[in-house]
Short mmCIF file of C-alpha atoms in Angstrom, two decimals:
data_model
loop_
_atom_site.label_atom_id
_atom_site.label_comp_id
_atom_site.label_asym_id
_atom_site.label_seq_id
_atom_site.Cartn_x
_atom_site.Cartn_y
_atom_site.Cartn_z
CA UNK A 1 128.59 29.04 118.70
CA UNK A 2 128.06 30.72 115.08
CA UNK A 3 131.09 31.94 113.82
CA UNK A 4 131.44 35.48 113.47
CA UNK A 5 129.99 37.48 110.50
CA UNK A 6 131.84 39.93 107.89
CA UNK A 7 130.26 44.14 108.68
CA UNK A 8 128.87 44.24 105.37
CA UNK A 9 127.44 40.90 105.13
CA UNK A 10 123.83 40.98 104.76
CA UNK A 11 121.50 38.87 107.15
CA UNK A 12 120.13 35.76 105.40
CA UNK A 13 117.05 35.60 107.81
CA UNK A 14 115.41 38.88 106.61
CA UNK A 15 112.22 38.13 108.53
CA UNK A 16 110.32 40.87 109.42
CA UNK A 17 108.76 41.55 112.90
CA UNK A 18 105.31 40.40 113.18
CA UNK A 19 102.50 42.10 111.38
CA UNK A 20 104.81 43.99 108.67
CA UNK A 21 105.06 43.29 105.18
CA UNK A 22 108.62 41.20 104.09
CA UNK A 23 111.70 43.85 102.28
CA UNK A 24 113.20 42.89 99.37
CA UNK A 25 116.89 43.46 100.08
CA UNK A 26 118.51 45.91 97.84
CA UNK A 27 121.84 45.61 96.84
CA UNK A 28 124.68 47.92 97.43
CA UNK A 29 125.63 50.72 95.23
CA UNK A 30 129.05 49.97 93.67
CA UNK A 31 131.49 53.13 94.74
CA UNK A 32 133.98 53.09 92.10
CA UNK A 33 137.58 53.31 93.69
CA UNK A 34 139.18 56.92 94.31
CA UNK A 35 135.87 58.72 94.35
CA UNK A 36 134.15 59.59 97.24
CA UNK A 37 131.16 57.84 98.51
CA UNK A 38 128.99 60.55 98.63
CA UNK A 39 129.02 62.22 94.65
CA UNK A 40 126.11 60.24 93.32
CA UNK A 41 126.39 59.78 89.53
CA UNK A 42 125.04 62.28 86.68
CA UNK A 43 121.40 62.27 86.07
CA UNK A 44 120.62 60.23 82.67
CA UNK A 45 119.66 62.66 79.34
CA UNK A 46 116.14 62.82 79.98
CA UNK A 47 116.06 61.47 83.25
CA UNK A 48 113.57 63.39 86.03
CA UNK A 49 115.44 65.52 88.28
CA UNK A 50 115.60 64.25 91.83
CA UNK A 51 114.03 67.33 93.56
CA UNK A 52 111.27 67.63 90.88
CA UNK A 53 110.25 63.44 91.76
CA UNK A 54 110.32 64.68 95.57
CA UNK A 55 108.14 67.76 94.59
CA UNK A 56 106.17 66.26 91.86
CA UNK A 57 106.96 69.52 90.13
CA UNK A 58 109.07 69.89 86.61
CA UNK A 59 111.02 73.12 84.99
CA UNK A 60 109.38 74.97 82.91
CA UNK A 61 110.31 74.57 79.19
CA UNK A 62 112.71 76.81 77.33
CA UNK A 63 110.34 80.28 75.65
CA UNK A 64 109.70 79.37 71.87
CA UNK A 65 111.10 81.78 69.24
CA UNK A 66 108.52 83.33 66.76
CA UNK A 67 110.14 82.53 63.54
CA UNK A 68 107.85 85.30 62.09
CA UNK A 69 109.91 87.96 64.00
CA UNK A 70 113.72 87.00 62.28
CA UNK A 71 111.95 86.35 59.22
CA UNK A 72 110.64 89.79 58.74
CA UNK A 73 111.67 90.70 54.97
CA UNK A 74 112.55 94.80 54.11
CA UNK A 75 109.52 94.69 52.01
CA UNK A 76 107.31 93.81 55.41
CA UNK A 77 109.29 96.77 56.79
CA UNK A 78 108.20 98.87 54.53
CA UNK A 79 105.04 98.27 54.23
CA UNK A 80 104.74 99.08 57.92
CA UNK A 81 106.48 102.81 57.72
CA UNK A 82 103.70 103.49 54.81
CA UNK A 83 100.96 102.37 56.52
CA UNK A 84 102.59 105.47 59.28
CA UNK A 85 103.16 107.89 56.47
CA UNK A 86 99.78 107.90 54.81
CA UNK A 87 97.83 109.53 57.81
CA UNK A 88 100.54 111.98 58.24
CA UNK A 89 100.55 112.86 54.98
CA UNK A 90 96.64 113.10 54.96
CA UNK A 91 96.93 115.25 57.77
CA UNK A 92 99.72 118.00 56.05
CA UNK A 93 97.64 118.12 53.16
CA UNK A 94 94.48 119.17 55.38
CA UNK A 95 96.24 121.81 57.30
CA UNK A 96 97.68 123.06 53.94
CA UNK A 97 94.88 122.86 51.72
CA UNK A 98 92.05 123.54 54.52
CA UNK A 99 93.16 125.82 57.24
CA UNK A 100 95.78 127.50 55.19
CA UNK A 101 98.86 126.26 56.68
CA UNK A 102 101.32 127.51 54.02
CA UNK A 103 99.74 131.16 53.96
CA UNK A 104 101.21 133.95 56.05
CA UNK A 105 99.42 135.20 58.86
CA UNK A 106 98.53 139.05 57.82
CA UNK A 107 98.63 141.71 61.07
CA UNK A 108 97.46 145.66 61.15
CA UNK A 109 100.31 147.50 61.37
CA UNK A 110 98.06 150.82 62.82
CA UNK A 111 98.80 150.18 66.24
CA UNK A 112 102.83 149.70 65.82
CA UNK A 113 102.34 153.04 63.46
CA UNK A 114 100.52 155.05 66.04
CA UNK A 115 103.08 154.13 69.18
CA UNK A 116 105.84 154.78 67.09
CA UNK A 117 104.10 158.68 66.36
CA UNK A 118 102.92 158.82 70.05
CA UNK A 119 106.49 158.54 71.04
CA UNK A 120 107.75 161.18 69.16
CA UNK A 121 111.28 159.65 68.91
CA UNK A 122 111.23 160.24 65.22
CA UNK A 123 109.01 161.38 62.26
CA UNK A 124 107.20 158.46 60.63
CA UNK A 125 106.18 157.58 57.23
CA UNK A 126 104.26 154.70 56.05
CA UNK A 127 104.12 153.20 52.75
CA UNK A 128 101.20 154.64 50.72
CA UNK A 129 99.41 152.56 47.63
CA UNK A 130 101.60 149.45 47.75
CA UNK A 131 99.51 147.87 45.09
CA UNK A 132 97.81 144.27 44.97
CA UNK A 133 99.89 141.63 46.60
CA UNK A 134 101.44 142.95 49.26
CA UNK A 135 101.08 141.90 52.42
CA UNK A 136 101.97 143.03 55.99
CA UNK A 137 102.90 140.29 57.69
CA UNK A 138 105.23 142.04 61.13
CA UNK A 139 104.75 145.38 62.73
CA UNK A 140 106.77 146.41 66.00
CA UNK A 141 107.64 149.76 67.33
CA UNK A 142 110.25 149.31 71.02
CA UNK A 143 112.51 150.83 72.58
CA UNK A 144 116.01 149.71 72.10
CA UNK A 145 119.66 150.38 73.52
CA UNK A 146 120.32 154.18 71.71
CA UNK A 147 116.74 155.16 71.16
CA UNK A 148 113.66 153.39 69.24
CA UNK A 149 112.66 151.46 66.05
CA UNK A 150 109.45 150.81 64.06
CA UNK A 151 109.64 147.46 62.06
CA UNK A 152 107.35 147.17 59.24
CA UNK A 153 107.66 143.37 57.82
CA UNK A 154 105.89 142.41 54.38
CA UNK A 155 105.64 139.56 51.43
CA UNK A 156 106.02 141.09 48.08
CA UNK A 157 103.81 140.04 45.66
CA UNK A 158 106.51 137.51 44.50
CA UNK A 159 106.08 136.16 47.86
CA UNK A 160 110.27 136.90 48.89
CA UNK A 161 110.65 139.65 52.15
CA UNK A 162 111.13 143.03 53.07
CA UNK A 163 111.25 145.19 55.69
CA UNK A 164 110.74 148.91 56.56
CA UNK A 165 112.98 150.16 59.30
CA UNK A 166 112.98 153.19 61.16
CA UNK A 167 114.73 154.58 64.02
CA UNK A 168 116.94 157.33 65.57
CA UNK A 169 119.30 155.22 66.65
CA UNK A 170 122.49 156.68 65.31
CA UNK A 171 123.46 154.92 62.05
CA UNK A 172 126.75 153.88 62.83
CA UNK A 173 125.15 151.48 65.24
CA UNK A 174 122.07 150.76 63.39
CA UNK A 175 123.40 150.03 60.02
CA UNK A 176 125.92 147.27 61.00
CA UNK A 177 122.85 145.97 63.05
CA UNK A 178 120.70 145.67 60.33
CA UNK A 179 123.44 145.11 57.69
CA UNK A 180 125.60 142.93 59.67
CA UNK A 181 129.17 144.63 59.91
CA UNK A 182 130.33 143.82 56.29
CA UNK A 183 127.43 145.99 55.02
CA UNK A 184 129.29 148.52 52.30
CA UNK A 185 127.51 151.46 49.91
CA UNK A 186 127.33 150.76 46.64
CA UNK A 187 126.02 154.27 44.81
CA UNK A 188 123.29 156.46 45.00
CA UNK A 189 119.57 156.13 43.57
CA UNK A 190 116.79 158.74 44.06
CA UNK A 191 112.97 157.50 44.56
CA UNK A 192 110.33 159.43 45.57
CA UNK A 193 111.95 162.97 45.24
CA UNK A 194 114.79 161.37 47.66
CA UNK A 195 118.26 160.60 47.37
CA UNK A 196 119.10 157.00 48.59
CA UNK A 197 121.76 155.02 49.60
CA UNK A 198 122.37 151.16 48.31
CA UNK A 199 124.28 148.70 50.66
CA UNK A 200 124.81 145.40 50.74
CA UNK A 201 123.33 143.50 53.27
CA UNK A 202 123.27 139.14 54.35
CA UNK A 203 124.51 136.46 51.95
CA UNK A 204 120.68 136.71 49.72
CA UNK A 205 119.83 140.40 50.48
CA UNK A 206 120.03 143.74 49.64
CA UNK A 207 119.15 147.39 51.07
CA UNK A 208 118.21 151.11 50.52
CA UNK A 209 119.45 153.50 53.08
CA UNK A 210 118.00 157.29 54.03
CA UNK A 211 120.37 158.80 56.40
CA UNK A 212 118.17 162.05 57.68
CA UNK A 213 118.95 164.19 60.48
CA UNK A 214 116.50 162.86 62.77
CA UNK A 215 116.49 159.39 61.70
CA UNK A 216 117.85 156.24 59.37
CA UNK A 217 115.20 154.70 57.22
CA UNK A 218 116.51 151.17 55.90
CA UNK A 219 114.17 149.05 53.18
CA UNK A 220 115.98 145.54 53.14
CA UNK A 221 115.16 142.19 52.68
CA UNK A 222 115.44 139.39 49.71
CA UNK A 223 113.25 140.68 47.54
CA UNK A 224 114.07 141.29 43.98
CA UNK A 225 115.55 144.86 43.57
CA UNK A 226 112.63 146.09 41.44
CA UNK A 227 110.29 145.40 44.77
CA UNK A 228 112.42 146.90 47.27
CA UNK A 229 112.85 149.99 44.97
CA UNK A 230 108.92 150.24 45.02
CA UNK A 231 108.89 149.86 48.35
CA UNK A 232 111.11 152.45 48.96
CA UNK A 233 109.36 155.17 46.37
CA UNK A 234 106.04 154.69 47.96
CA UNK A 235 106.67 155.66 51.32
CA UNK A 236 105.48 159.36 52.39
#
């Protein structure tokens, strides 16, 4: 009778059965002491990961950074905002220089004149022989809170604005309105045969005021005071 043999003592008659090929014998993996015998060791640097050698598959490689995007100088930059400027700037120059873009757009100011005398809120005048240059550029007759208004808006020839208001709202509602509430006489000046009043009016403007018993006629705007005194004299 053999003696007995040690549990992990390997067979020395390795034979196989009959009809399969002989099995090398493979040698234990070393477990080094205090670890358990299931952590298998880290993976070599560069070594195949064991699921991608059971699935024949490998991970995909890191995306590559375009250099050319960090390297991107200011000058590059703006190059590119030109090349978005020029057709802009081809297209302003069109609309100006072609279809009039910086010219204001003229209106009739009949119909607003003929409302405002259907109405009969007030009698109404109109600027007669303005000259060359002027242009009517706003006209509006409403209703409003304390009766009605015509607005008559224009360029001057020096291409600065001025209006022609007139209304029967009472004037110590219209004038701050128009004037804003710091709006103060300054004197008297007579044009046309009539005796007007001069106020000051927003930060840049200035305006003539009839008071009549009927109605307020204002001439205000930016204009220079030369054009608004014109304005004034030619109405009828």
């Amino acid at each position: 009778m053999e003696p007995a043999q040690p549990a992990d003592r390997v067979p020395a008659d390795q034979t196989p059965p009959d009809g399969q090929p002989p099995v090398a014998p493979t040698p234990a993996a070393a477990v080094p002491e205090g670890e358990p015998a299931l952590v298998e060791p880290p993976a070599a640097p560069g070594a195949t990961p064991a699921g991608a050698a059971e699935t024949g598959e490998l991970p995909a490689p890191p995306p590559a950074v375009d250099a050319r995007k960090s390297e991107r100088s200011p000058k590059d930059m703006a190059l590119s905002l030109l090349v978005l400027l020029i057709p802009i700037a081809l297209l302003l120059a069109f609309y100006r220089g072609f279809l009039g873009g910086d010219q204001a757009v003229m209106v009739d100011p009949a119909p607003a004149v003929e409302s405002a005398r259907a109405a009969n809120a007030f009698p109404v005048s109109e600027p007669v022989e303005l000259g060359d240059g002027w242009r009517t550029v706003n006209a509006t007759f409403q209703n409003v809170e304390g009766g009605a208004s015509l607005r008559l808006g224009y360029l001057t020839p020096e291409g600065r604005g001025a209006q022609l208001v007139q209304s029967n709202v009472p004037p110590e509602r219209l004038l701050p309105a128009e004037l804003t509430a710091e709006g103060q006489p300054q004197g008297q000046t007579d044009l046309g045969g009539r005796t007007w009043q001069r106020y000051t009016a927003r930060a840049n403007e200035q305006a003539l005021v009839l008071l009549e018993p009927n109605r307020t006629v204002i001439v205000v705007g930016d204009a220079r005071d030369n054009e608004l005194r014109h304005l004034a004299g030619t109405i009828r």
